[in-house]
């Protein structure tokens, strides 16, 4: 199976929580992000994010694939308190799935389940696991064009989300490609020099909720973001890649809620469009198509 197909798998496992690209597969990656946040109604502050991912796909005898993945994220708020207290957020994602092909691989079906452990404590607790999953049907129209559609469900702290997903992967020539997964990710990639330099634009939407244990006044914390960035990537060897991104958060909303699911006053930090700039750097062990 081509690495572009493997990428699609990993995109769906993370469901665009920093999806990376459409014609490569990251076995693992590490990244650091700093967001300069100026909400207007509150003091200026920064959010620092550390993330790590591991992905694995194993081909079985009938050429289908078994899939497993792990990703972890740490968010640290600097120079601000939430509902009167400091707050750091931790996320751990563990998942597994199955990819089945038929009709000479013109069609494929991905089914996957994942468990998400989001809280203000680093140690994940099984009883607070948020379950989720999806299925994704892909139609390979040609070597350069794929369409896909499916359904996604995700258990958040306060409710369960169910909605359709869909998109395409288009490779019009050997210099650029376009990947679209609605509602979570759009990526345009341009090859400056094959096996050396890559650049482009991408947009990522995420929505997560976190159980809060250290502050008795908060039951859960909700985080919704939409970030559009320009990226540059340098491939140093066959598999080692260093990347950087400069982005703007069009949506960067943070909200704290109590046990009655009421928004806690003075805990909502709404976004100003121009003032939310981000810088991200990282490295990956990457396999390209």
Tab-separated table of C-alpha atoms in Angstrom:
chain	number	residue	atom	x	y	z
A	1	UNK	CA	0.000	0.000	0.000
A	2	UNK	CA	1.281	3.451	-0.866
A	3	UNK	CA	2.389	5.857	1.832
A	4	UNK	CA	-0.285	8.336	0.694
A	5	UNK	CA	-2.926	5.813	1.759
A	6	UNK	CA	-1.125	5.290	5.055
A	7	UNK	CA	-1.152	9.038	5.577
A	8	UNK	CA	-4.903	9.072	5.164
A	9	UNK	CA	-5.138	6.483	7.928
A	10	UNK	CA	-3.055	8.544	10.326
A	11	UNK	CA	-4.948	11.703	9.444
A	12	UNK	CA	-8.141	10.019	10.530
A	13	UNK	CA	-6.629	8.519	13.678
A	14	UNK	CA	-5.625	11.950	14.866
A	15	UNK	CA	-8.706	13.484	13.224
A	16	UNK	CA	-6.765	16.545	12.198
A	17	UNK	CA	-5.166	17.209	15.632
A	18	UNK	CA	-2.208	18.329	13.672
A	19	UNK	CA	-2.559	16.232	10.573
A	20	UNK	CA	0.610	16.471	8.565
A	21	UNK	CA	0.378	15.779	4.856
A	22	UNK	CA	-1.178	13.730	2.136
A	23	UNK	CA	1.691	11.990	0.356
A	24	UNK	CA	3.760	10.768	3.292
A	25	UNK	CA	3.540	8.664	6.427
A	26	UNK	CA	5.099	9.713	9.747
A	27	UNK	CA	6.248	6.750	11.800
A	28	UNK	CA	6.867	9.257	14.590
A	29	UNK	CA	7.203	12.991	15.153
A	30	UNK	CA	7.886	15.584	17.848
A	31	UNK	CA	6.892	19.261	17.811
A	32	UNK	CA	6.904	22.459	19.869
A	33	UNK	CA	4.497	25.374	19.376
A	34	UNK	CA	4.313	28.831	20.958
A	35	UNK	CA	1.176	30.946	20.520
A	36	UNK	CA	1.276	34.677	21.234
A	37	UNK	CA	-2.262	35.395	22.378
A	38	UNK	CA	-3.836	38.863	22.771
A	39	UNK	CA	-7.515	38.446	23.662
A	40	UNK	CA	-8.313	42.139	24.091
A	41	UNK	CA	-10.470	41.748	27.213
A	42	UNK	CA	-7.679	40.023	29.137
A	43	UNK	CA	-3.942	40.439	29.591
A	44	UNK	CA	-1.640	39.157	26.871
A	45	UNK	CA	-0.326	35.653	27.417
A	46	UNK	CA	1.255	32.668	25.675
A	47	UNK	CA	0.254	29.060	25.204
A	48	UNK	CA	3.087	26.545	24.827
A	49	UNK	CA	2.333	23.157	23.308
A	50	UNK	CA	4.467	19.996	23.162
A	51	UNK	CA	3.285	17.016	21.100
A	52	UNK	CA	4.516	13.541	20.129
A	53	UNK	CA	3.087	10.811	17.881
A	54	UNK	CA	3.796	7.183	17.017
A	55	UNK	CA	2.014	5.349	14.183
A	56	UNK	CA	2.190	1.756	12.973
A	57	UNK	CA	0.464	-0.191	10.205
A	58	UNK	CA	0.905	-3.954	9.763
A	59	UNK	CA	-0.082	-5.667	6.516
A	60	UNK	CA	-1.716	-9.088	6.928
A	61	UNK	CA	-1.961	-11.959	4.433
A	62	UNK	CA	-4.977	-10.685	2.514
A	63	UNK	CA	-3.204	-7.299	2.069
A	64	UNK	CA	-5.504	-5.583	4.550
A	65	UNK	CA	-3.925	-3.601	7.390
A	66	UNK	CA	-4.042	-3.616	11.176
A	67	UNK	CA	-3.352	-0.169	12.634
A	68	UNK	CA	-2.317	1.242	15.999
A	69	UNK	CA	-1.299	4.724	17.081
A	70	UNK	CA	-0.493	6.883	20.094
A	71	UNK	CA	-0.296	10.652	20.428
A	72	UNK	CA	0.319	12.889	23.417
A	73	UNK	CA	0.007	16.648	23.923
A	74	UNK	CA	0.858	19.079	26.724
A	75	UNK	CA	-0.572	22.626	26.847
A	76	UNK	CA	0.934	25.155	29.239
A	77	UNK	CA	-0.724	28.528	29.796
A	78	UNK	CA	1.761	31.275	30.671
A	79	UNK	CA	1.100	34.615	32.416
A	80	UNK	CA	-2.600	33.993	33.012
A	81	UNK	CA	-4.921	32.130	35.407
A	82	UNK	CA	-8.157	30.329	34.499
A	83	UNK	CA	-10.981	30.784	37.036
A	84	UNK	CA	-8.460	32.056	39.579
A	85	UNK	CA	-5.869	29.305	39.236
A	86	UNK	CA	-3.039	28.175	36.977
A	87	UNK	CA	-3.955	25.468	34.481
A	88	UNK	CA	-1.988	23.011	32.354
A	89	UNK	CA	-3.717	20.502	30.066
A	90	UNK	CA	-2.652	16.999	29.042
A	91	UNK	CA	-4.018	14.778	26.260
A	92	UNK	CA	-3.282	11.115	25.487
A	93	UNK	CA	-4.793	9.318	22.485
A	94	UNK	CA	-4.621	5.544	21.957
A	95	UNK	CA	-6.317	3.848	19.024
A	96	UNK	CA	-6.509	0.809	16.764
A	97	UNK	CA	-8.206	0.051	13.487
A	98	UNK	CA	-8.623	-2.104	10.417
A	99	UNK	CA	-8.290	-1.175	6.736
A	100	UNK	CA	-10.009	-3.413	4.172
A	101	UNK	CA	-9.627	-3.288	0.364
A	102	UNK	CA	-11.756	-4.734	-2.417
A	103	UNK	CA	-12.247	-4.484	-6.204
A	104	UNK	CA	-8.489	-4.366	-6.889
A	105	UNK	CA	-8.058	-1.666	-4.233
A	106	UNK	CA	-10.359	0.749	-6.037
A	107	UNK	CA	-12.365	0.826	-2.809
A	108	UNK	CA	-11.311	0.691	0.824
A	109	UNK	CA	-13.022	0.926	4.206
A	110	UNK	CA	-11.258	2.138	7.331
A	111	UNK	CA	-12.865	1.456	10.707
A	112	UNK	CA	-11.219	2.645	13.873
A	113	UNK	CA	-11.761	3.115	17.590
A	114	UNK	CA	-9.790	5.329	19.929
A	115	UNK	CA	-9.640	6.258	23.595
A	116	UNK	CA	-8.839	9.812	24.623
A	117	UNK	CA	-7.580	10.776	28.092
A	118	UNK	CA	-7.828	14.558	28.509
A	119	UNK	CA	-7.386	16.276	31.867
A	120	UNK	CA	-5.283	18.709	33.885
A	121	UNK	CA	-3.268	15.774	35.284
A	122	UNK	CA	-0.588	13.878	33.405
A	123	UNK	CA	-1.663	10.416	34.610
A	124	UNK	CA	-4.535	9.091	32.437
A	125	UNK	CA	-7.428	7.514	34.371
A	126	UNK	CA	-9.439	4.752	32.683
A	127	UNK	CA	-12.728	5.836	34.265
A	128	UNK	CA	-12.443	9.243	32.575
A	129	UNK	CA	-11.641	7.889	29.100
A	130	UNK	CA	-13.471	9.560	26.220
A	131	UNK	CA	-14.298	6.992	23.549
A	132	UNK	CA	-14.552	7.724	19.866
A	133	UNK	CA	-14.366	6.187	16.437
A	134	UNK	CA	-15.155	6.526	12.754
A	135	UNK	CA	-15.463	4.788	9.461
A	136	UNK	CA	-14.097	6.128	6.189
A	137	UNK	CA	-14.965	4.845	2.717
A	138	UNK	CA	-12.439	5.708	-0.016
A	139	UNK	CA	-12.905	5.517	-3.780
A	140	UNK	CA	-9.712	5.570	-5.841
A	141	UNK	CA	-10.727	7.249	-9.090
A	142	UNK	CA	-7.181	7.264	-10.489
A	143	UNK	CA	-3.571	7.324	-9.332
A	144	UNK	CA	-3.962	11.075	-8.839
A	145	UNK	CA	-7.448	11.411	-7.385
A	146	UNK	CA	-9.211	9.879	-4.364
A	147	UNK	CA	-12.599	10.707	-2.864
A	148	UNK	CA	-13.636	9.699	0.635
A	149	UNK	CA	-16.634	9.989	2.948
A	150	UNK	CA	-17.680	8.614	6.308
A	151	UNK	CA	-18.974	9.299	9.803
A	152	UNK	CA	-17.176	10.327	12.988
A	153	UNK	CA	-18.284	10.142	16.607
A	154	UNK	CA	-16.490	11.476	19.648
A	155	UNK	CA	-17.417	11.449	23.320
A	156	UNK	CA	-16.572	14.759	24.960
A	157	UNK	CA	-16.980	15.495	28.667
A	158	UNK	CA	-20.374	17.160	28.284
A	159	UNK	CA	-21.811	15.492	25.153
A	160	UNK	CA	-21.228	13.073	22.289
A	161	UNK	CA	-20.566	14.481	18.816
A	162	UNK	CA	-21.639	12.670	15.644
A	163	UNK	CA	-21.129	14.220	12.216
A	164	UNK	CA	-20.234	13.347	8.601
A	165	UNK	CA	-16.723	13.666	7.207
A	166	UNK	CA	-15.486	13.750	3.634
A	167	UNK	CA	-12.990	15.138	1.189
A	168	UNK	CA	-10.480	14.411	-1.533
A	169	UNK	CA	-6.796	13.922	-2.270
A	170	UNK	CA	-5.738	15.350	-5.641
A	171	UNK	CA	-2.282	15.185	-7.245
A	172	UNK	CA	-2.538	17.135	-10.535
A	173	UNK	CA	1.201	16.942	-11.296
A	174	UNK	CA	4.541	16.036	-9.737
A	175	UNK	CA	5.009	19.473	-8.118
A	176	UNK	CA	1.984	19.909	-5.882
A	177	UNK	CA	-0.968	18.166	-4.273
A	178	UNK	CA	-4.121	19.090	-2.423
A	179	UNK	CA	-5.657	17.278	0.547
A	180	UNK	CA	-9.068	18.221	1.954
A	181	UNK	CA	-10.790	16.548	4.918
A	182	UNK	CA	-13.927	18.396	5.989
A	183	UNK	CA	-14.346	19.645	8.675
A	184	UNK	CA	-10.848	19.239	10.051
A	185	UNK	CA	-7.980	19.763	7.621
A	186	UNK	CA	-6.976	21.405	4.334
A	187	UNK	CA	-3.398	21.170	3.068
A	188	UNK	CA	-1.805	22.477	-0.131
A	189	UNK	CA	1.755	21.200	-0.616
A	190	UNK	CA	4.277	22.406	-3.199
A	191	UNK	CA	7.522	20.530	-3.880
A	192	UNK	CA	10.385	23.014	-4.181
A	193	UNK	CA	12.934	20.242	-4.656
A	194	UNK	CA	12.026	16.564	-4.460
A	195	UNK	CA	13.501	14.732	-1.460
A	196	UNK	CA	14.807	18.063	-0.145
A	197	UNK	CA	12.458	21.070	0.264
A	198	UNK	CA	8.658	21.260	0.622
A	199	UNK	CA	6.361	24.193	1.376
A	200	UNK	CA	2.686	25.120	1.373
A	201	UNK	CA	-0.354	26.228	3.355
A	202	UNK	CA	-2.528	24.227	5.724
A	203	UNK	CA	-5.532	24.805	7.962
A	204	UNK	CA	-6.471	22.688	11.003
A	205	UNK	CA	-9.580	22.684	13.197
A	206	UNK	CA	-9.678	20.941	16.590
A	207	UNK	CA	-12.208	20.606	19.407
A	208	UNK	CA	-11.371	19.008	22.761
A	209	UNK	CA	-12.673	18.961	26.325
A	210	UNK	CA	-10.623	18.204	29.453
A	211	UNK	CA	-11.675	16.959	32.887
A	212	UNK	CA	-10.308	19.251	35.613
A	213	UNK	CA	-9.338	17.708	38.968
A	214	UNK	CA	-6.973	20.184	40.624
A	215	UNK	CA	-9.349	23.163	40.688
A	216	UNK	CA	-12.634	22.246	42.483
A	217	UNK	CA	-14.399	25.203	40.885
A	218	UNK	CA	-14.003	23.786	37.360
A	219	UNK	CA	-15.615	20.563	36.095
A	220	UNK	CA	-14.201	20.645	32.578
A	221	UNK	CA	-12.321	22.898	30.192
A	222	UNK	CA	-13.237	23.283	26.513
A	223	UNK	CA	-10.729	24.221	23.802
A	224	UNK	CA	-11.624	24.941	20.159
A	225	UNK	CA	-9.054	26.160	17.616
A	226	UNK	CA	-8.754	26.913	13.912
A	227	UNK	CA	-5.227	27.628	12.713
A	228	UNK	CA	-3.997	28.489	9.203
A	229	UNK	CA	-0.241	28.358	8.679
A	230	UNK	CA	2.531	28.533	6.109
A	231	UNK	CA	4.993	25.655	6.451
A	232	UNK	CA	8.489	24.825	5.246
A	233	UNK	CA	10.058	21.351	5.491
A	234	UNK	CA	13.629	20.201	4.943
A	235	UNK	CA	14.416	16.538	4.322
A	236	UNK	CA	17.940	15.795	5.595
A	237	UNK	CA	18.074	12.096	4.758
A	238	UNK	CA	15.736	9.487	3.340
A	239	UNK	CA	13.572	9.581	6.463
A	240	UNK	CA	14.558	12.526	8.725
A	241	UNK	CA	12.616	15.777	8.287
A	242	UNK	CA	12.780	19.111	10.120
A	243	UNK	CA	9.749	21.394	9.746
A	244	UNK	CA	8.619	24.858	10.755
A	245	UNK	CA	5.286	26.704	10.614
A	246	UNK	CA	4.153	30.303	11.053
A	247	UNK	CA	0.414	30.564	11.586
A	248	UNK	CA	-2.563	32.632	12.656
A	249	UNK	CA	-5.409	31.391	14.858
A	250	UNK	CA	-8.722	32.492	13.368
A	251	UNK	CA	-10.435	30.646	16.216
A	252	UNK	CA	-8.710	30.192	19.565
A	253	UNK	CA	-11.417	29.843	22.201
A	254	UNK	CA	-10.889	28.582	25.758
A	255	UNK	CA	-13.794	28.136	28.203
A	256	UNK	CA	-14.203	26.660	31.707
A	257	UNK	CA	-17.486	25.090	32.931
A	258	UNK	CA	-18.847	24.066	36.332
A	259	UNK	CA	-20.682	20.864	37.369
A	260	UNK	CA	-24.001	22.254	36.098
A	261	UNK	CA	-22.460	22.785	32.644
A	262	UNK	CA	-22.594	26.560	33.101
A	263	UNK	CA	-19.865	28.763	31.702
A	264	UNK	CA	-17.741	30.113	34.565
A	265	UNK	CA	-17.612	33.951	34.447
A	266	UNK	CA	-14.328	35.479	33.309
A	267	UNK	CA	-13.025	32.129	32.044
A	268	UNK	CA	-13.833	32.621	28.346
A	269	UNK	CA	-10.886	33.877	26.308
A	270	UNK	CA	-12.226	34.705	22.863
A	271	UNK	CA	-10.010	35.241	19.878
A	272	UNK	CA	-9.001	38.389	18.043
A	273	UNK	CA	-8.367	37.480	14.422
A	274	UNK	CA	-5.083	39.301	13.789
A	275	UNK	CA	-3.432	39.021	17.203
A	276	UNK	CA	-3.103	35.247	17.586
A	277	UNK	CA	0.200	34.318	15.968
A	278	UNK	CA	1.889	30.929	16.349
A	279	UNK	CA	5.312	29.470	15.681
A	280	UNK	CA	5.836	25.705	15.468
A	281	UNK	CA	9.000	23.646	14.929
A	282	UNK	CA	9.532	19.910	14.935
A	283	UNK	CA	11.103	16.832	13.457
A	284	UNK	CA	9.739	13.586	12.047
A	285	UNK	CA	10.773	10.125	10.940
A	286	UNK	CA	8.932	10.250	7.615
A	287	UNK	CA	8.329	7.930	4.681
A	288	UNK	CA	7.351	9.622	1.425
A	289	UNK	CA	5.524	8.188	-1.544
